[in-house]
Coordinates of C-alpha atoms and ligand atoms in Angstrom, one line a residue:
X1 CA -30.0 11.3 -6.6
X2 CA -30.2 11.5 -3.0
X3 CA -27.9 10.3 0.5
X4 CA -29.9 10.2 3.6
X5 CA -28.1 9.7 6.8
X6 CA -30.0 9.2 9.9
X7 CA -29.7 8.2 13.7
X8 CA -31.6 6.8 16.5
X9 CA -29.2 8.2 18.8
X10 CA -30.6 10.1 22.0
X11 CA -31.5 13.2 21.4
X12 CA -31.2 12.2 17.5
X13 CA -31.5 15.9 16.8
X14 CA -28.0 16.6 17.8
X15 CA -27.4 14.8 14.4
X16 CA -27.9 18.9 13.1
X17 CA -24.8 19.5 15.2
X18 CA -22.6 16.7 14.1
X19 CA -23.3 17.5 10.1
X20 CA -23.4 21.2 11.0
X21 CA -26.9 22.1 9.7
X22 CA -29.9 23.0 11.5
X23 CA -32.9 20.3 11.0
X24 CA -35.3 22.8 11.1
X25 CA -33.7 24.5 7.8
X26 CA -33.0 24.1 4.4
X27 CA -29.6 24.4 3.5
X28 CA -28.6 25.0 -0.2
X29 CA -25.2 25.3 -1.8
X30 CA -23.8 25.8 -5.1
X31 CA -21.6 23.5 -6.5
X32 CA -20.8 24.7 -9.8
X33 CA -22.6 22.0 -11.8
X34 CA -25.5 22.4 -10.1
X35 CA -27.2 23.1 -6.3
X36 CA -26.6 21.0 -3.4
X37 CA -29.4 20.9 -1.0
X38 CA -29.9 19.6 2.5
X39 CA -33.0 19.3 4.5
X40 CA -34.5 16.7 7.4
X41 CA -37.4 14.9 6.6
X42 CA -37.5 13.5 10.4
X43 CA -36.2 15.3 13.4
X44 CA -37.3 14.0 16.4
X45 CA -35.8 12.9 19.8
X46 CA -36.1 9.6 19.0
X47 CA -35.3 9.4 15.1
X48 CA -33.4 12.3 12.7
X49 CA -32.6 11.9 9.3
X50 CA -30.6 14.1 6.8
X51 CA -30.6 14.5 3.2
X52 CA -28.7 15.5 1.1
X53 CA -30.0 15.6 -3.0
X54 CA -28.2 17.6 -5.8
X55 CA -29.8 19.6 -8.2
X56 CA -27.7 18.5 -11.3
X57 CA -27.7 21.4 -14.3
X58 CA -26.7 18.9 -17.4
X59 CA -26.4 22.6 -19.4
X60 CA -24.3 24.0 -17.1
X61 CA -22.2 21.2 -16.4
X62 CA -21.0 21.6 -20.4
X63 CA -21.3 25.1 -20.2
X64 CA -19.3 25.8 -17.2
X65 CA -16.1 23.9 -18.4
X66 CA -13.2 26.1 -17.0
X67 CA -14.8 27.1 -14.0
X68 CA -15.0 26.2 -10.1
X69 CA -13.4 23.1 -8.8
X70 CA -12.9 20.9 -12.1
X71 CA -14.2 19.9 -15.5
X72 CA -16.1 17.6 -17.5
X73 CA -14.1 16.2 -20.1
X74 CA -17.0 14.8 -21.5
X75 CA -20.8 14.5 -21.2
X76 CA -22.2 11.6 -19.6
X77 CA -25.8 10.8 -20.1
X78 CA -26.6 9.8 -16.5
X79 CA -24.6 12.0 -14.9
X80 CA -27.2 14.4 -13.5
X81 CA -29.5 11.7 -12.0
X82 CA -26.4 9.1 -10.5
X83 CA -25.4 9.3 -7.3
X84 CA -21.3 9.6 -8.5
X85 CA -18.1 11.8 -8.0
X86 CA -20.8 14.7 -8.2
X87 CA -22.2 13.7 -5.0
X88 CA -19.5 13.6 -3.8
X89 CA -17.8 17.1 -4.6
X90 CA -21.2 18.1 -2.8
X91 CA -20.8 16.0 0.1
X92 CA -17.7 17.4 0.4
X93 CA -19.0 21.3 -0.1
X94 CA -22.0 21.4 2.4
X95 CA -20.2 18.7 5.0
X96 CA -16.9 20.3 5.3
X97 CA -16.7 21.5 8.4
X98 CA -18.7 18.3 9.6
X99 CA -16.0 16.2 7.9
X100 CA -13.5 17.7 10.4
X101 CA -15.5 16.3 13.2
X102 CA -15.0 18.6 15.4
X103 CA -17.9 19.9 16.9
X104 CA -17.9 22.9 19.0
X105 CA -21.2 22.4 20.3
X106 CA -21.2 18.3 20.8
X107 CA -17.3 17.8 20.7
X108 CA -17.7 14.3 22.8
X109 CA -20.4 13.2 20.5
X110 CA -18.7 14.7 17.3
X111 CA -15.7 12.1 18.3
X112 CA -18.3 9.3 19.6
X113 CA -19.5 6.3 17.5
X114 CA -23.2 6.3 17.1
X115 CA -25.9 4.1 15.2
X116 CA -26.4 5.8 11.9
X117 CA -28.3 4.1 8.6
X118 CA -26.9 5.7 5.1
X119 CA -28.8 5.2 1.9
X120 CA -27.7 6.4 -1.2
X121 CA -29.8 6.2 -4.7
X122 CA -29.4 5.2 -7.1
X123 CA -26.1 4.4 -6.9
X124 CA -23.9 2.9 -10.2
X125 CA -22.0 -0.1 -9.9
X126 CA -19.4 -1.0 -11.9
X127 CA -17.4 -3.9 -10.9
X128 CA -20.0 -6.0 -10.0
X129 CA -22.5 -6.0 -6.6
X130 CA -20.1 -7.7 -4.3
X131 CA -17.5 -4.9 -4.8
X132 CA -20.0 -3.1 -2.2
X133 CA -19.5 -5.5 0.5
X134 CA -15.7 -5.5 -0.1
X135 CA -15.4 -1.6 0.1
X136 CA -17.6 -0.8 3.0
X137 CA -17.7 -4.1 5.1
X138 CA -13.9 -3.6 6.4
X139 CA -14.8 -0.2 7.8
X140 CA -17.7 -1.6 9.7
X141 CA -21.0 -1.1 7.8
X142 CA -23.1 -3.8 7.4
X143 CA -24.2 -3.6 3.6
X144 CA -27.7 -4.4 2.2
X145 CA -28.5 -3.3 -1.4
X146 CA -32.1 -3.7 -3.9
X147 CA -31.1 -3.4 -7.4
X148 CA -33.2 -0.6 -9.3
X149 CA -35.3 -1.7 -12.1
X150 CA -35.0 -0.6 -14.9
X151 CA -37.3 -0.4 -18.2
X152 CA -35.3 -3.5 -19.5
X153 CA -35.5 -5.2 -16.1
X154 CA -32.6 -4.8 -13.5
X155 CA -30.7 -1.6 -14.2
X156 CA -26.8 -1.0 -13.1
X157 CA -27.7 1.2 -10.3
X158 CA -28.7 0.2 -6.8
X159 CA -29.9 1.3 -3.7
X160 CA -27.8 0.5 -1.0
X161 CA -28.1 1.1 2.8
X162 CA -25.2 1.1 5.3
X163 CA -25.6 0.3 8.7
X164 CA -23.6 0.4 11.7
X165 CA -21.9 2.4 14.4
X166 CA -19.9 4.7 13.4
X167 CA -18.7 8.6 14.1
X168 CA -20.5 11.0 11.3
X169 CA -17.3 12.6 10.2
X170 CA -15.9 9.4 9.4
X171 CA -18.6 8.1 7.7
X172 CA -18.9 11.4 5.3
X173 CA -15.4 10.7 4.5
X174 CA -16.4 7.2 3.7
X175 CA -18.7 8.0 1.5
X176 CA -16.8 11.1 -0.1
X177 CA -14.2 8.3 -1.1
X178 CA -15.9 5.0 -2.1
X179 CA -19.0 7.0 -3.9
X180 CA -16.5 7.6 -6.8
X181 CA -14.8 4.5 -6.3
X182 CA -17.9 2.7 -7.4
X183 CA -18.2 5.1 -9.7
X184 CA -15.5 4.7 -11.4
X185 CA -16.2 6.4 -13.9
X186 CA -14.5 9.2 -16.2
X187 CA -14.6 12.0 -13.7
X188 CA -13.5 15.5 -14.0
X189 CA -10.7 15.4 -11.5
X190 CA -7.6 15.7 -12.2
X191 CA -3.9 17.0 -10.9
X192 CA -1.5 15.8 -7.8
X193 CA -3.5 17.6 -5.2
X194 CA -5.9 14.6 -5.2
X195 CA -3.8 12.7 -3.7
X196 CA -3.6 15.1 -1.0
X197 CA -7.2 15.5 -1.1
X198 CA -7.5 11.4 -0.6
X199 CA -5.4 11.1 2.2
X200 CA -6.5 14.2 4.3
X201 CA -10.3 13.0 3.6
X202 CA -9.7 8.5 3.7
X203 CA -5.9 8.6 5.6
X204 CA -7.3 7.4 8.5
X205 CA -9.2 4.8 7.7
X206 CA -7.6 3.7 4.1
X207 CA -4.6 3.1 5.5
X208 CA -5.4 -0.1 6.9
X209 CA -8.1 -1.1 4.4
X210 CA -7.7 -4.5 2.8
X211 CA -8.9 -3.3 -0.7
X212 CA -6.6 0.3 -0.1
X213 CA -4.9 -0.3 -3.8
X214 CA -7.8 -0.9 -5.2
X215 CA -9.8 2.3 -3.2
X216 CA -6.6 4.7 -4.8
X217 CA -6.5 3.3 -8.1
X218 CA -10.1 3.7 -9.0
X219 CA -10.3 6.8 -6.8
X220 CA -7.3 8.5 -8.7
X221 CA -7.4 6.7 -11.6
X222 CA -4.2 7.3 -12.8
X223 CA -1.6 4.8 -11.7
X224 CA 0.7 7.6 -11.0
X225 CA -1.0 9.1 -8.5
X226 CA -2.5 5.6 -7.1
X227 CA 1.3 5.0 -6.8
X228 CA 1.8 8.2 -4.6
X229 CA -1.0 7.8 -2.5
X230 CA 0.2 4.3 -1.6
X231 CA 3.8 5.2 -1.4
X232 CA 2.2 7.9 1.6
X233 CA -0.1 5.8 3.2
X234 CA 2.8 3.9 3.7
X235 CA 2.1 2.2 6.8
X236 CA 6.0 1.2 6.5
X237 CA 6.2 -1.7 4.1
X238 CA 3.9 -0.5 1.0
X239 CA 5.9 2.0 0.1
X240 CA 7.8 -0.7 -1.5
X241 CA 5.1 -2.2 -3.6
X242 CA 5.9 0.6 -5.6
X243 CA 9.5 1.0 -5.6
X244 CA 10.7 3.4 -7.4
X245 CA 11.8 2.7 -11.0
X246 CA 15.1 1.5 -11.4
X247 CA 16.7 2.1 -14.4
X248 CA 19.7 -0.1 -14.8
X249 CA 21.1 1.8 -18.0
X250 CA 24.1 4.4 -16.1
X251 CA 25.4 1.5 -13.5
X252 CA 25.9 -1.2 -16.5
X253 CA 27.6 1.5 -18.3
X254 CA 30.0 2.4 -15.6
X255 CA 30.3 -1.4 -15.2
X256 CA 30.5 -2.3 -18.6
X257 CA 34.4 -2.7 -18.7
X258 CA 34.4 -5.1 -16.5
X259 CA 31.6 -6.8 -17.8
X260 CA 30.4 -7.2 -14.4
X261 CA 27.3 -7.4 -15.2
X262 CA 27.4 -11.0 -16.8
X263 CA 30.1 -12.0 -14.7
X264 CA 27.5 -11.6 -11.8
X265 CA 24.3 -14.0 -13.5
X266 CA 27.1 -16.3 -14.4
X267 CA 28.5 -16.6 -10.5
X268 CA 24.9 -16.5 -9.4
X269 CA 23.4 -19.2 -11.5
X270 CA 26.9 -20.8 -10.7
X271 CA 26.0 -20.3 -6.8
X272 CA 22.4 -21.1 -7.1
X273 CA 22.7 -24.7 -9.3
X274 CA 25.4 -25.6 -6.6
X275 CA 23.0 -25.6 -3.7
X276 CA 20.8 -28.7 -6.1
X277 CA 17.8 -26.4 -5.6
X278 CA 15.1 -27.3 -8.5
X279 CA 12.5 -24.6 -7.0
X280 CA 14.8 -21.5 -7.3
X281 CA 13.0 -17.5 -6.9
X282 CA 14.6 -14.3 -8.1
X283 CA 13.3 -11.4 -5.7
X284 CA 13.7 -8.5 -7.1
X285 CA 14.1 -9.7 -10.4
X286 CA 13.6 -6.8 -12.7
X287 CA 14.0 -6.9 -16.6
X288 CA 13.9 -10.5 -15.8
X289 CA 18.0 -11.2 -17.0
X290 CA 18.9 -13.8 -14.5
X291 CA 15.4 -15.2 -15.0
X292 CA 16.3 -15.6 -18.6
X293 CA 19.7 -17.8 -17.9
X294 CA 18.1 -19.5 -15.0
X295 CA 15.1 -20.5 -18.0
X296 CA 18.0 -21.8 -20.0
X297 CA 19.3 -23.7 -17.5
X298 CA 17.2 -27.8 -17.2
X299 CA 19.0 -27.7 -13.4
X300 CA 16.2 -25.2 -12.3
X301 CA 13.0 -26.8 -12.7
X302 CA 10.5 -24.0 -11.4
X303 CA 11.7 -20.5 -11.2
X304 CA 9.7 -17.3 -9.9
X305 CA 10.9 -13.9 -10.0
X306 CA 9.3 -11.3 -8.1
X307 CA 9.3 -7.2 -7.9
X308 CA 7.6 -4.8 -6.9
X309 CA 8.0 -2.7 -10.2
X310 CA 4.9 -3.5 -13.0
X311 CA 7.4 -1.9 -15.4
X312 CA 9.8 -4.1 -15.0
X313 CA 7.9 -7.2 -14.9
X314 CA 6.1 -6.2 -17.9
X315 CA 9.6 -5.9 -19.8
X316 CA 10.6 -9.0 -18.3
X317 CA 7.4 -10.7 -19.2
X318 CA 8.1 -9.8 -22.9
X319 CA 11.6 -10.6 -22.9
X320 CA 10.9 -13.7 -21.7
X321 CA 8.2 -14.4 -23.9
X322 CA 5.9 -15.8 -21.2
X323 CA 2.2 -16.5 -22.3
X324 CA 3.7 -16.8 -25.3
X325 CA 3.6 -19.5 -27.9
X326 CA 7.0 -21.6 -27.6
X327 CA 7.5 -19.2 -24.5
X328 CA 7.9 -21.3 -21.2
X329 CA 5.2 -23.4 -19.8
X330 CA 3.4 -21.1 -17.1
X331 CA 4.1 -23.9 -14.3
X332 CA 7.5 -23.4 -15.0
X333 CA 8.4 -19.6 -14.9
X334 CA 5.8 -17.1 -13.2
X335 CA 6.4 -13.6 -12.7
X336 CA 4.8 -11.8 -9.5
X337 CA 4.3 -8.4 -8.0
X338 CA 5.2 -7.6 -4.9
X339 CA 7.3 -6.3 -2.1
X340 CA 10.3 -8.7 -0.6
X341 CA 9.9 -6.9 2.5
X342 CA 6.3 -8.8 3.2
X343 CA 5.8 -12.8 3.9
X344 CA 4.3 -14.0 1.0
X345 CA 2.9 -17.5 0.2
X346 CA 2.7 -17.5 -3.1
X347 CA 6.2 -18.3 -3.2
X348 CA 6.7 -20.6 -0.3
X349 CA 8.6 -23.8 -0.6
X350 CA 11.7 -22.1 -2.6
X351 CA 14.8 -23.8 -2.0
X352 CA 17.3 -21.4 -3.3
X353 CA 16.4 -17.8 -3.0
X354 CA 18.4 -14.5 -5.2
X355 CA 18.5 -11.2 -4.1
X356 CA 21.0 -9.5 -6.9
X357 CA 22.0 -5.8 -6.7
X358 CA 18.5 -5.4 -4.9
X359 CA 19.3 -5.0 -1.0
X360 CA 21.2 -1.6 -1.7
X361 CA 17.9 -0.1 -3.3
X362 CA 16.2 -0.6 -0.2
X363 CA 16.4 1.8 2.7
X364 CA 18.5 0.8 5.5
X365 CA 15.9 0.6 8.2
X366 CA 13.7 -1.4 6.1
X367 CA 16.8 -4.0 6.0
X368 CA 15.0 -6.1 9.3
X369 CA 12.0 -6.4 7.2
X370 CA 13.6 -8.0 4.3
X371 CA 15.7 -10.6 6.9
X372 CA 12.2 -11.5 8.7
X373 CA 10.5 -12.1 5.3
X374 CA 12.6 -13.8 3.6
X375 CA 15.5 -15.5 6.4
X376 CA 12.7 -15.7 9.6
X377 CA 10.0 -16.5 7.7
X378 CA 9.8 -18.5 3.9
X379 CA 13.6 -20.0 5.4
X380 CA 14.7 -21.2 2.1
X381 CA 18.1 -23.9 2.4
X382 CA 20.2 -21.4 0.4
X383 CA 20.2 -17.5 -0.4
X384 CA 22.4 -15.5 -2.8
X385 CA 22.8 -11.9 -2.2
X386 CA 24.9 -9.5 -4.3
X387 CA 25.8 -6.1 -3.8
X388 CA 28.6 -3.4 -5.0
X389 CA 31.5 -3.6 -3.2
X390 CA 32.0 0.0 -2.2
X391 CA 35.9 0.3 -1.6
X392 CA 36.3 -1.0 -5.9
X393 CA 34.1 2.7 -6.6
X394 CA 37.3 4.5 -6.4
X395 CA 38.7 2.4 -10.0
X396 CA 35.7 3.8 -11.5
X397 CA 37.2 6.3 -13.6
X398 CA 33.6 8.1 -14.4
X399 CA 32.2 7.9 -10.9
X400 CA 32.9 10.8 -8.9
X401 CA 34.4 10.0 -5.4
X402 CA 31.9 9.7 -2.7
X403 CA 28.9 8.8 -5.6
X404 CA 27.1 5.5 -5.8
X405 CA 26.7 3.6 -8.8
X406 CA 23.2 4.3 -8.8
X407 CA 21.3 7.3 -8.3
X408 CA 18.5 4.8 -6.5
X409 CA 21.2 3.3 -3.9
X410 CA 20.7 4.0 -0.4
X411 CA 23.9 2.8 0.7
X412 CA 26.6 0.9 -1.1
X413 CA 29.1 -1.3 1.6
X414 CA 32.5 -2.3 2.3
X415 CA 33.2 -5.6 2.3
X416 CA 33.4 -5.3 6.5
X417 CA 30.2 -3.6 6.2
X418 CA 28.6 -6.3 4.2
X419 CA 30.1 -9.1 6.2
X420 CA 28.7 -7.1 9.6
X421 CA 25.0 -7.2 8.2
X422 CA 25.0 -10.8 6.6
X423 CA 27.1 -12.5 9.9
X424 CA 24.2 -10.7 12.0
X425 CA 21.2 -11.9 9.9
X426 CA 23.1 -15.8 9.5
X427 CA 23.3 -15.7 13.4
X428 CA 19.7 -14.4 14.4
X429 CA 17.9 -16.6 11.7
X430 CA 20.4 -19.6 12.2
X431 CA 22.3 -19.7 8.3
X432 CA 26.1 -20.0 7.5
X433 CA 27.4 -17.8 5.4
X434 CA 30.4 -17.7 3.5
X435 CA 31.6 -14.7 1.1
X436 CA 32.9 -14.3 -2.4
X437 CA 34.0 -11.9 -4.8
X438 CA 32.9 -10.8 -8.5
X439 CA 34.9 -9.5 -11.3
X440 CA 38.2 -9.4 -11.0
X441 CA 39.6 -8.4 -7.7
X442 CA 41.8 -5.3 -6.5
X443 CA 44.8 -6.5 -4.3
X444 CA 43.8 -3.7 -2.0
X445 CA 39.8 -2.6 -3.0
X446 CA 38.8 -6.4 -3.8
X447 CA 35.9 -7.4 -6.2
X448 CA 34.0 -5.0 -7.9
X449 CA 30.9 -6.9 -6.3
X450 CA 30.8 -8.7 -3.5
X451 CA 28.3 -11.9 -2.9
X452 CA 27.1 -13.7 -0.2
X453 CA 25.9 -17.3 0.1
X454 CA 23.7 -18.4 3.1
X455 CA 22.9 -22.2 3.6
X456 CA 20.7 -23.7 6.2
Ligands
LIG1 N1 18.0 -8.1 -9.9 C1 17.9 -7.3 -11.0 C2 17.4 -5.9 -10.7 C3 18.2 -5.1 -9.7 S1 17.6 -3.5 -9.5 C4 19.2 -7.2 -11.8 O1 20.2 -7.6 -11.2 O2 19.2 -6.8 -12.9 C5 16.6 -3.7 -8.0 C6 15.2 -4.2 -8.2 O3 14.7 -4.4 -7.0 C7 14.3 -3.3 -9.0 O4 13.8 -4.0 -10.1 C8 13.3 -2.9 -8.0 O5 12.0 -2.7 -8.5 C9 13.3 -4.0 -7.0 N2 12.9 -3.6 -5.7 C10 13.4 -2.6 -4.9 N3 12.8 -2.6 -3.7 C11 11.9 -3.7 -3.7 C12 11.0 -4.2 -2.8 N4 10.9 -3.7 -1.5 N5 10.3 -5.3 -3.1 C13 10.4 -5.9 -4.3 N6 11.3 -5.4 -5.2 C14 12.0 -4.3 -4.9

């Protein structure tokens, strides 16, 4: 397997600097499975072209299990000829200082875009060809590929060429990334540091990636740590795609008494089929329970609900037996992933909008986000919000003073707090709002939740 890089910048030789190898030497280095080895082909003024091959060791690669930077769980036939993760770890060995970019010797240049042409061979790819185009295109490569042929006629490995302008340390990290990606492939890496290893090598540039989920998930394989590296990257907002997982178990117990829990779905289908809204959406639905009485209910005629946890929606899936036979019809009830904080078309048009013990899970500066998205922006004619009343906490004989409810609350609110935030977000995005309690009130601490209706 081989990468080439090359430029046709002026003097292209400084392309030795930039990548931190002399053209006019081999460079070898081991890599545990193997030998990586660099070496220029063409270094002239006018053209310079690095490559870099690895000298796979199958034998070793079983042998050495236990040692240097990670193991094989398993032998993979085509390992030692595909350009994969392997390439990568050697990218990353021999092109680690140049993958700083900083350059002692050409520091402008090191931080300078310049025309540089990438080929890597043969190159597997899983996921089909255009997945090329949607990894590297964003980042400013222009993407041509031949297919290799194979004995049997076109094999699953390509040759592909990048082109464009672009600094070298960047495009090393590039490649260090998306080589795996494409991959995608049992690889030998494991353990949180990855993540850290992803963002200090791609957090530049994968940060604003369109296909970033997709980069971390294949990259990292494991959700969890796909989940971490988003929740980092979190250019604000996509930390929430994967909020954290909220277990509902210890506030329904403390609430249980009061059976607040179904007085609340009652009031809120109550509050929802007043408004006449057919096209109703449940954000930050959960386990899916008010999506199950609002199913029951022939008032609501289409019904979304929408989290950002998979675990939930996959419980709420089940209990609500969607894609099931005699489970809803699909037009009627869909379930989607994703963050309330973001516009999002998919459920645009919603008359009546729910947002049930969910605001107090978010934190408190992300609190403009969720009014642009959902007040500035979809506008729906009516929105139901519920939250715990704070002052009620103290008749909660097994909550300690001071505690929330929930170990996931960021902030639970008086009812003057409540009424502060929802009059300010009815003013700015032009709703009324009026203000009710749930369970049975406290002549001095009020409901045990508190709800608010908006209505355009
Ligand atoms: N409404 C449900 C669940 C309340 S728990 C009920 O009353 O039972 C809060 C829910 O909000 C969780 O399921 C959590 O995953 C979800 N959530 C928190 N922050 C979110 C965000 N930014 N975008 C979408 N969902 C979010």
């Amino acid at each position: 397997m081989f990468l080439s890089i090359s430029t046709t910048h002026r003097p292209a030789t400084d392309l030795g600097f930039l990548l931190m190898k002399h053209p006019e030497r081999m460079h070898e280095v081991e890599v545990g499975f193997g030998k990586a080895v660099v070496f220029y082909p063409i270094a002239t003024d006018e053209r310079c072209e690095a490559v870099l091959t690895l000298d796979v060791d199958p034998i070793g690669l079983v042998r050495g299990r236990g040692e240097a930077e990670g193991l094989l769980d398993q032998y993979v036939n085509d390992r030692p000829y595909a350009a994969s993760s392997f390439l990568s770890v050697g990218l990353n060995r021999i092109f680690r200082t140049a993958m700083t970019g900083v350059s002692r010797e050409r520091a402008e240049l090191a931080a300078a875009k310049i025309p540089l042409v990438v080929k890597v061979c043969p190159l597997p790819v899983r996921g089909g060809e255009e997945l090329l185009g949607t990894l590297f295109a964003p980042l400013g490569w222009k993407v041509s590929f031949e297919r290799v042929e194979g004995p049997h006629g076109p094999s699953r490995y390509v040759s592909l060429t990048l082109e464009g302008e672009q600094r070298v340390a960047e495009a090393l990290s590039h490649l260090y990334v998306l080589i795996p990606v494409l991959d995608d492939d049992k690889h030998y890496w494991s353990g949180d540091d990855e993540v850290e290893k992803l963002l200090a090598k791609a957090g530049a540039w994968l940060g604003t990636h369109p296909s970033k989920e997709l980069i971390a998930k294949r990259y990292l394989k494991r959700r969890r740590l796909a989940r971490m590296a988003l929740a980092r990257l979190a250019s604000e907002d996509q930390a929430e795609l994967e909020a954290p997982e909220v277990r509902q178990t210890r506030e329904e117990a403390l609430e249980a008494p009061v059976r607040l829990n179904d007085l609340r779905l009652d009031a809120v289908v109550e509050a929802l089929a007043a408004t006449g809204a057919k096209f109703v959406v449940d954000l930050g639905c959960g386990e899916g329970k008010l999506l199950g009485r609002l199913m029951r209910d022939r008032r609501f005629e289409k019904i979304v609900g929408l989290d950002a946890s998979s675990r939930a929606l996959e419980t709420a899936r089940d209990r609500l037996k969607l894609d099931m036979a005699g489970g809803p019809k699909r037009e009627r009830v869909t379930l989607l992933h994703g963050a309330l904080t973001y516009r999002d078309e998919r459920w645009a048009g919603a008359e009546a909008v729910s947002l049930v013990e969910v605001i107090e899970h978010l934190d408190a500066d992300r609190l403009p986000a969720l009014e642009k998205a959902v007040f500035g922006v979809a506008q729906p004619k009516h929105v139901v919000v519920t939250t715990p009343n704070a002052e009620y906490n103290v008749l909660f004989e097994k909550l300690t003073a001071g505690a929330f409810r929930h170990p996931d609350h960021r902030f639970e609110w008086t009812r003057a707090e409540f009424a502060a935030w929802a009059g300010g977000v009815a003013e700015r995005c032009g709703y009324a709002v009026s203000y009710a309690g749930v369970g049975e009130a406290h002549p001095e601490h009020g409901a045990p939740t508190q709800m608010a209706v908006f209505a355009r």
